[in-house]
Amino acid sequence: MDRQTLDMEGARHGEISSASLQMGDDTIAIRRIATMSIESMDFAPWDMPRNRKSQSLHATLCIANLFFGLVALAWWMLAPGQQSGLVALFVGGVLVLLGLLLGTRAAMIAAKIKRREPYHRLTIGTSDGRQIPIVDDNRDVLVKIRDVVRHKMDTGDTETVGEFDLNLDIVDLTLPKPARTASVPPRHDDMTPSHDEPELLFDADEEEAEAERLKSAS
């Protein structure tokens, strides 16, 4: 049976340069990217025309073998004890058995055709209306690609470059390290006066107020 891969659902490799994103024959300028979204999808990897044709052929042969096998068994029942009846019994038994095997094979192919597998798709939309998908079964990889492109869009960075090939599980994309925040000077929570500072024994303002009260009383 033939099996399709994720390459048929979208791009699997590309390169991020200083100002553009190259994926196969498609080139997108970073400044022309309008939208980016990641969504979960599923696809049927075995749902292909050749497999459908094979399933239909097996089902047709199954019905044909069962029909002629039952006819041969009926002939054996109508002509018991005759040599032609024994031949019909043998041929009918073989045809019925072959029909059951073909029917089982047709059912297995049909079940595979209906089988679906999950994957994730990063859709990049441009200002001119194009929609270019990047697909993989690992969402974290697509998030990393999206974050690098978003960083270049937001900051205008032309130094961050890289490439990815999801068929070979190669992702060479790195964001620049964030700038270190300036260290804040430590706070002194201890309000106890140090030994170098003189201890304040009285308040000058309170002494002047007391002198004024004595003058007014006299």
mmCIF file of C-alpha atoms in Angstrom:
data_model
loop_
_atom_site.group_PDB
_atom_site.id
_atom_site.type_symbol
_atom_site.label_atom_id
_atom_site.label_comp_id
_atom_site.label_asym_id
_atom_site.label_seq_id
_atom_site.Cartn_x
_atom_site.Cartn_y
_atom_site.Cartn_z
ATOM 1 C CA MET A 1 0.000 0.000 0.000
ATOM 2 C CA ASP A 2 1.076 3.544 -0.716
ATOM 3 C CA ARG A 3 1.329 6.024 2.124
ATOM 4 C CA GLN A 4 1.452 9.799 1.821
ATOM 5 C CA THR A 5 3.591 11.888 4.165
ATOM 6 C CA LEU A 6 3.272 15.351 5.687
ATOM 7 C CA ASP A 7 5.114 16.798 2.681
ATOM 8 C CA MET A 8 1.788 16.647 0.850
ATOM 9 C CA GLU A 9 0.151 18.854 3.521
ATOM 10 C CA GLY A 10 2.660 21.721 3.550
ATOM 11 C CA ALA A 11 6.291 22.833 3.640
ATOM 12 C CA ARG A 12 8.811 20.827 5.650
ATOM 13 C CA HIS A 13 12.044 22.720 5.141
ATOM 14 C CA GLY A 14 13.089 26.321 4.732
ATOM 15 C CA GLU A 15 15.603 29.024 5.518
ATOM 16 C CA ILE A 16 15.304 32.273 7.448
ATOM 17 C CA SER A 17 17.650 34.955 6.149
ATOM 18 C CA SER A 18 18.171 38.498 7.350
ATOM 19 C CA ALA A 19 14.991 39.874 5.756
ATOM 20 C CA SER A 20 13.080 36.969 4.181
ATOM 21 C CA LEU A 21 11.750 33.464 4.720
ATOM 22 C CA GLN A 22 12.553 30.946 1.967
ATOM 23 C CA MET A 23 10.465 27.748 1.743
ATOM 24 C CA GLY A 24 10.965 25.757 -1.437
ATOM 25 C CA ASP A 25 10.037 28.012 -4.354
ATOM 26 C CA ASP A 26 8.220 30.483 -2.092
ATOM 27 C CA THR A 27 10.031 33.554 -0.762
ATOM 28 C CA ILE A 28 8.313 35.761 1.814
ATOM 29 C CA ALA A 29 9.677 39.109 2.929
ATOM 30 C CA ILE A 30 9.546 39.304 6.713
ATOM 31 C CA ARG A 31 7.981 42.777 6.550
ATOM 32 C CA ARG A 32 5.147 41.445 4.348
ATOM 33 C CA ILE A 33 4.025 38.759 6.821
ATOM 34 C CA ALA A 34 0.592 39.705 8.133
ATOM 35 C CA THR A 35 -0.603 36.724 10.196
ATOM 36 C CA MET A 36 0.756 33.566 11.797
ATOM 37 C CA SER A 37 -1.344 30.870 13.438
ATOM 38 C CA ILE A 38 -0.790 27.314 14.652
ATOM 39 C CA GLU A 39 -3.680 24.863 14.452
ATOM 40 C CA SER A 40 -4.093 21.150 15.098
ATOM 41 C CA MET A 41 -5.148 19.089 12.093
ATOM 42 C CA ASP A 42 -5.428 15.470 11.052
ATOM 43 C CA PHE A 43 -5.023 13.633 7.768
ATOM 44 C CA ALA A 44 -5.507 10.145 6.354
ATOM 45 C CA PRO A 45 -2.060 8.957 5.223
ATOM 46 C CA TRP A 46 -3.457 5.871 3.453
ATOM 47 C CA ASP A 47 -6.318 7.620 1.656
ATOM 48 C CA MET A 48 -4.842 7.582 -1.844
ATOM 49 C CA PRO A 49 -6.356 6.705 -5.260
ATOM 50 C CA ARG A 50 -4.187 3.608 -5.669
ATOM 51 C CA ASN A 51 -5.217 2.229 -2.271
ATOM 52 C CA ARG A 52 -8.885 2.944 -2.992
ATOM 53 C CA LYS A 53 -8.595 1.107 -6.297
ATOM 54 C CA SER A 54 -6.912 -1.834 -4.556
ATOM 55 C CA GLN A 55 -9.667 -1.964 -1.934
ATOM 56 C CA SER A 56 -12.356 -1.891 -4.631
ATOM 57 C CA LEU A 57 -10.618 -4.672 -6.581
ATOM 58 C CA HIS A 58 -10.335 -6.898 -3.507
ATOM 59 C CA ALA A 59 -13.998 -6.343 -2.653
ATOM 60 C CA THR A 60 -15.096 -7.170 -6.222
ATOM 61 C CA LEU A 61 -13.021 -10.371 -6.325
ATOM 62 C CA CYS A 62 -14.389 -11.331 -2.907
ATOM 63 C CA ILE A 63 -17.988 -11.068 -4.117
ATOM 64 C CA ALA A 64 -17.190 -12.909 -7.365
ATOM 65 C CA ASN A 65 -15.428 -15.795 -5.610
ATOM 66 C CA LEU A 66 -18.180 -16.154 -3.012
ATOM 67 C CA PHE A 67 -20.843 -16.172 -5.750
ATOM 68 C CA PHE A 68 -19.190 -18.855 -7.907
ATOM 69 C CA GLY A 69 -18.193 -20.826 -4.821
ATOM 70 C CA LEU A 70 -21.798 -20.977 -3.604
ATOM 71 C CA VAL A 71 -22.927 -22.000 -7.105
ATOM 72 C CA ALA A 72 -20.410 -24.856 -7.069
ATOM 73 C CA LEU A 73 -21.547 -25.970 -3.630
ATOM 74 C CA ALA A 74 -25.157 -25.888 -4.840
ATOM 75 C CA TRP A 75 -24.195 -28.105 -7.776
ATOM 76 C CA TRP A 76 -22.576 -30.551 -5.362
ATOM 77 C CA MET A 77 -25.780 -30.678 -3.323
ATOM 78 C CA LEU A 78 -27.857 -31.302 -6.461
ATOM 79 C CA ALA A 79 -25.590 -34.072 -7.695
ATOM 80 C CA PRO A 80 -24.531 -36.068 -4.632
ATOM 81 C CA GLY A 81 -22.269 -39.050 -5.181
ATOM 82 C CA GLN A 82 -21.345 -38.076 -8.739
ATOM 83 C CA GLN A 83 -17.822 -37.268 -9.833
ATOM 84 C CA SER A 84 -18.872 -33.826 -11.070
ATOM 85 C CA GLY A 85 -20.415 -33.195 -7.675
ATOM 86 C CA LEU A 86 -17.150 -33.956 -5.902
ATOM 87 C CA VAL A 87 -15.266 -31.642 -8.266
ATOM 88 C CA ALA A 88 -17.868 -28.934 -7.626
ATOM 89 C CA LEU A 89 -17.438 -29.447 -3.873
ATOM 90 C CA PHE A 90 -13.682 -28.997 -4.132
ATOM 91 C CA VAL A 91 -13.887 -25.975 -6.425
ATOM 92 C CA GLY A 92 -16.658 -24.413 -4.349
ATOM 93 C CA GLY A 93 -14.722 -24.838 -1.125
ATOM 94 C CA VAL A 94 -11.591 -23.243 -2.630
ATOM 95 C CA LEU A 95 -13.566 -20.335 -4.076
ATOM 96 C CA VAL A 96 -15.419 -19.651 -0.824
ATOM 97 C CA LEU A 97 -12.172 -19.769 1.170
ATOM 98 C CA LEU A 98 -10.445 -17.452 -1.327
ATOM 99 C CA GLY A 99 -13.429 -15.094 -1.236
ATOM 100 C CA LEU A 100 -13.252 -14.871 2.555
ATOM 101 C CA LEU A 101 -9.523 -14.111 2.401
ATOM 102 C CA LEU A 102 -10.092 -11.391 -0.206
ATOM 103 C CA GLY A 103 -12.932 -9.936 1.863
ATOM 104 C CA THR A 104 -10.711 -9.798 4.948
ATOM 105 C CA ARG A 105 -8.012 -8.060 2.928
ATOM 106 C CA ALA A 106 -10.527 -5.547 1.555
ATOM 107 C CA ALA A 107 -11.764 -4.802 5.092
ATOM 108 C CA MET A 108 -8.190 -4.244 6.311
ATOM 109 C CA ILE A 109 -7.460 -1.841 3.447
ATOM 110 C CA ALA A 110 -10.716 0.039 4.125
ATOM 111 C CA ALA A 111 -9.818 0.380 7.818
ATOM 112 C CA LYS A 112 -6.371 1.751 6.925
ATOM 113 C CA ILE A 113 -7.871 4.235 4.477
ATOM 114 C CA LYS A 114 -10.139 5.593 7.231
ATOM 115 C CA ARG A 115 -7.311 5.827 9.784
ATOM 116 C CA ARG A 116 -6.364 9.403 10.615
ATOM 117 C CA GLU A 117 -3.223 10.794 12.244
ATOM 118 C CA PRO A 118 -2.831 14.166 14.031
ATOM 119 C CA TYR A 119 -0.376 16.862 13.036
ATOM 120 C CA HIS A 120 0.111 20.609 13.513
ATOM 121 C CA ARG A 121 0.207 23.356 10.904
ATOM 122 C CA LEU A 122 1.808 26.808 11.122
ATOM 123 C CA THR A 123 0.047 28.986 8.550
ATOM 124 C CA ILE A 124 1.870 32.148 7.493
ATOM 125 C CA GLY A 125 -0.292 34.729 5.764
ATOM 126 C CA THR A 126 1.169 37.570 3.728
ATOM 127 C CA SER A 127 -0.183 41.007 2.930
ATOM 128 C CA ASP A 128 -0.805 39.962 -0.687
ATOM 129 C CA GLY A 129 -3.196 37.179 0.351
ATOM 130 C CA ARG A 130 -0.904 34.145 0.187
ATOM 131 C CA GLN A 131 -1.217 31.354 2.755
ATOM 132 C CA ILE A 132 1.916 29.203 3.182
ATOM 133 C CA PRO A 133 1.728 26.291 5.661
ATOM 134 C CA ILE A 134 4.556 24.599 7.572
ATOM 135 C CA VAL A 135 3.557 21.212 8.999
ATOM 136 C CA ASP A 136 4.982 18.846 11.585
ATOM 137 C CA ASP A 137 3.778 16.384 14.209
ATOM 138 C CA ASN A 138 5.709 18.288 16.912
ATOM 139 C CA ARG A 139 4.001 21.544 17.901
ATOM 140 C CA ASP A 140 7.014 22.841 19.859
ATOM 141 C CA VAL A 141 9.096 22.985 16.674
ATOM 142 C CA LEU A 142 6.491 25.129 14.929
ATOM 143 C CA VAL A 143 6.250 27.395 17.981
ATOM 144 C CA LYS A 144 10.029 27.921 17.829
ATOM 145 C CA ILE A 145 9.879 28.875 14.141
ATOM 146 C CA ARG A 146 6.964 31.224 14.802
ATOM 147 C CA ASP A 147 8.778 32.901 17.703
ATOM 148 C CA VAL A 148 11.898 33.531 15.599
ATOM 149 C CA VAL A 149 9.857 35.065 12.765
ATOM 150 C CA ARG A 150 7.823 37.131 15.233
ATOM 151 C CA HIS A 151 11.014 38.411 16.869
ATOM 152 C CA LYS A 152 12.337 39.562 13.503
ATOM 153 C CA MET A 153 9.010 41.246 12.709
ATOM 154 C CA ASP A 154 8.784 43.067 16.043
ATOM 155 C CA THR A 155 12.375 44.199 16.363
ATOM 156 C CA GLY A 156 13.568 44.494 12.776
ATOM 157 C CA ASP A 157 16.477 42.208 13.668
ATOM 158 C CA THR A 158 18.568 41.243 10.627
ATOM 159 C CA GLU A 159 21.211 39.213 12.476
ATOM 160 C CA THR A 160 19.046 36.247 13.471
ATOM 161 C CA VAL A 161 19.210 33.660 10.681
ATOM 162 C CA GLY A 162 18.826 29.908 10.481
ATOM 163 C CA GLU A 163 17.344 26.955 8.654
ATOM 164 C CA PHE A 164 15.105 23.990 9.344
ATOM 165 C CA ASP A 165 14.483 20.609 7.723
ATOM 166 C CA LEU A 166 11.687 18.812 9.512
ATOM 167 C CA ASN A 167 12.116 15.695 7.351
ATOM 168 C CA LEU A 168 15.531 15.200 8.953
ATOM 169 C CA ASP A 169 14.528 16.670 12.343
ATOM 170 C CA ILE A 170 17.063 19.501 11.887
ATOM 171 C CA VAL A 171 16.109 22.885 13.356
ATOM 172 C CA ASP A 172 18.948 25.400 13.526
ATOM 173 C CA LEU A 173 17.126 28.491 14.767
ATOM 174 C CA THR A 174 18.136 30.496 17.819
ATOM 175 C CA LEU A 175 16.828 33.711 19.307
ATOM 176 C CA PRO A 176 19.384 36.238 20.593
ATOM 177 C CA LYS A 177 19.935 36.204 24.332
ATOM 178 C CA PRO A 178 17.899 38.864 26.130
ATOM 179 C CA ALA A 179 19.815 41.776 27.532
ATOM 180 C CA ARG A 180 20.688 41.440 31.154
ATOM 181 C CA THR A 181 18.758 43.752 33.408
ATOM 182 C CA ALA A 182 20.790 46.223 35.398
ATOM 183 C CA SER A 183 21.359 45.123 38.946
ATOM 184 C CA VAL A 184 19.352 47.051 41.545
ATOM 185 C CA PRO A 185 21.404 48.384 44.507
ATOM 186 C CA PRO A 186 20.626 46.484 47.711
ATOM 187 C CA ARG A 187 18.202 48.044 50.174
ATOM 188 C CA HIS A 188 19.231 48.564 53.816
ATOM 189 C CA ASP A 189 16.288 47.504 55.917
ATOM 190 C CA ASP A 190 18.212 47.814 59.184
ATOM 191 C CA MET A 191 17.414 51.302 60.566
ATOM 192 C CA THR A 192 19.613 50.941 63.618
ATOM 193 C CA PRO A 193 22.153 53.785 63.739
ATOM 194 C CA SER A 194 25.691 52.728 63.006
ATOM 195 C CA HIS A 195 28.521 53.133 65.468
ATOM 196 C CA ASP A 196 30.107 55.848 63.327
ATOM 197 C CA GLU A 197 27.080 58.178 63.535
ATOM 198 C CA PRO A 198 26.420 60.154 66.776
ATOM 199 C CA GLU A 199 23.293 59.184 68.627
ATOM 200 C CA LEU A 200 20.627 61.955 68.766
ATOM 201 C CA LEU A 201 19.782 62.519 72.427
ATOM 202 C CA PHE A 202 17.301 65.468 72.137
ATOM 203 C CA ASP A 203 15.400 67.413 69.536
ATOM 204 C CA ALA A 204 16.407 71.132 69.082
ATOM 205 C CA ASP A 205 12.882 72.129 68.068
ATOM 206 C CA GLU A 206 11.401 70.705 71.271
ATOM 207 C CA GLU A 207 13.976 72.667 73.384
ATOM 208 C CA GLU A 208 13.016 75.990 71.726
ATOM 209 C CA ALA A 209 9.294 75.291 72.239
ATOM 210 C CA GLU A 210 9.880 74.654 75.964
ATOM 211 C CA ALA A 211 11.766 77.980 76.317
ATOM 212 C CA GLU A 212 8.869 79.895 74.711
ATOM 213 C CA ARG A 213 6.377 78.341 77.183
ATOM 214 C CA LEU A 214 8.535 79.410 80.164
ATOM 215 C CA LYS A 215 8.683 83.033 78.871
ATOM 216 C CA SER A 216 4.929 83.208 78.391
ATOM 217 C CA ALA A 217 4.328 81.808 81.906
ATOM 218 C CA SER A 218 6.561 84.429 83.514
#
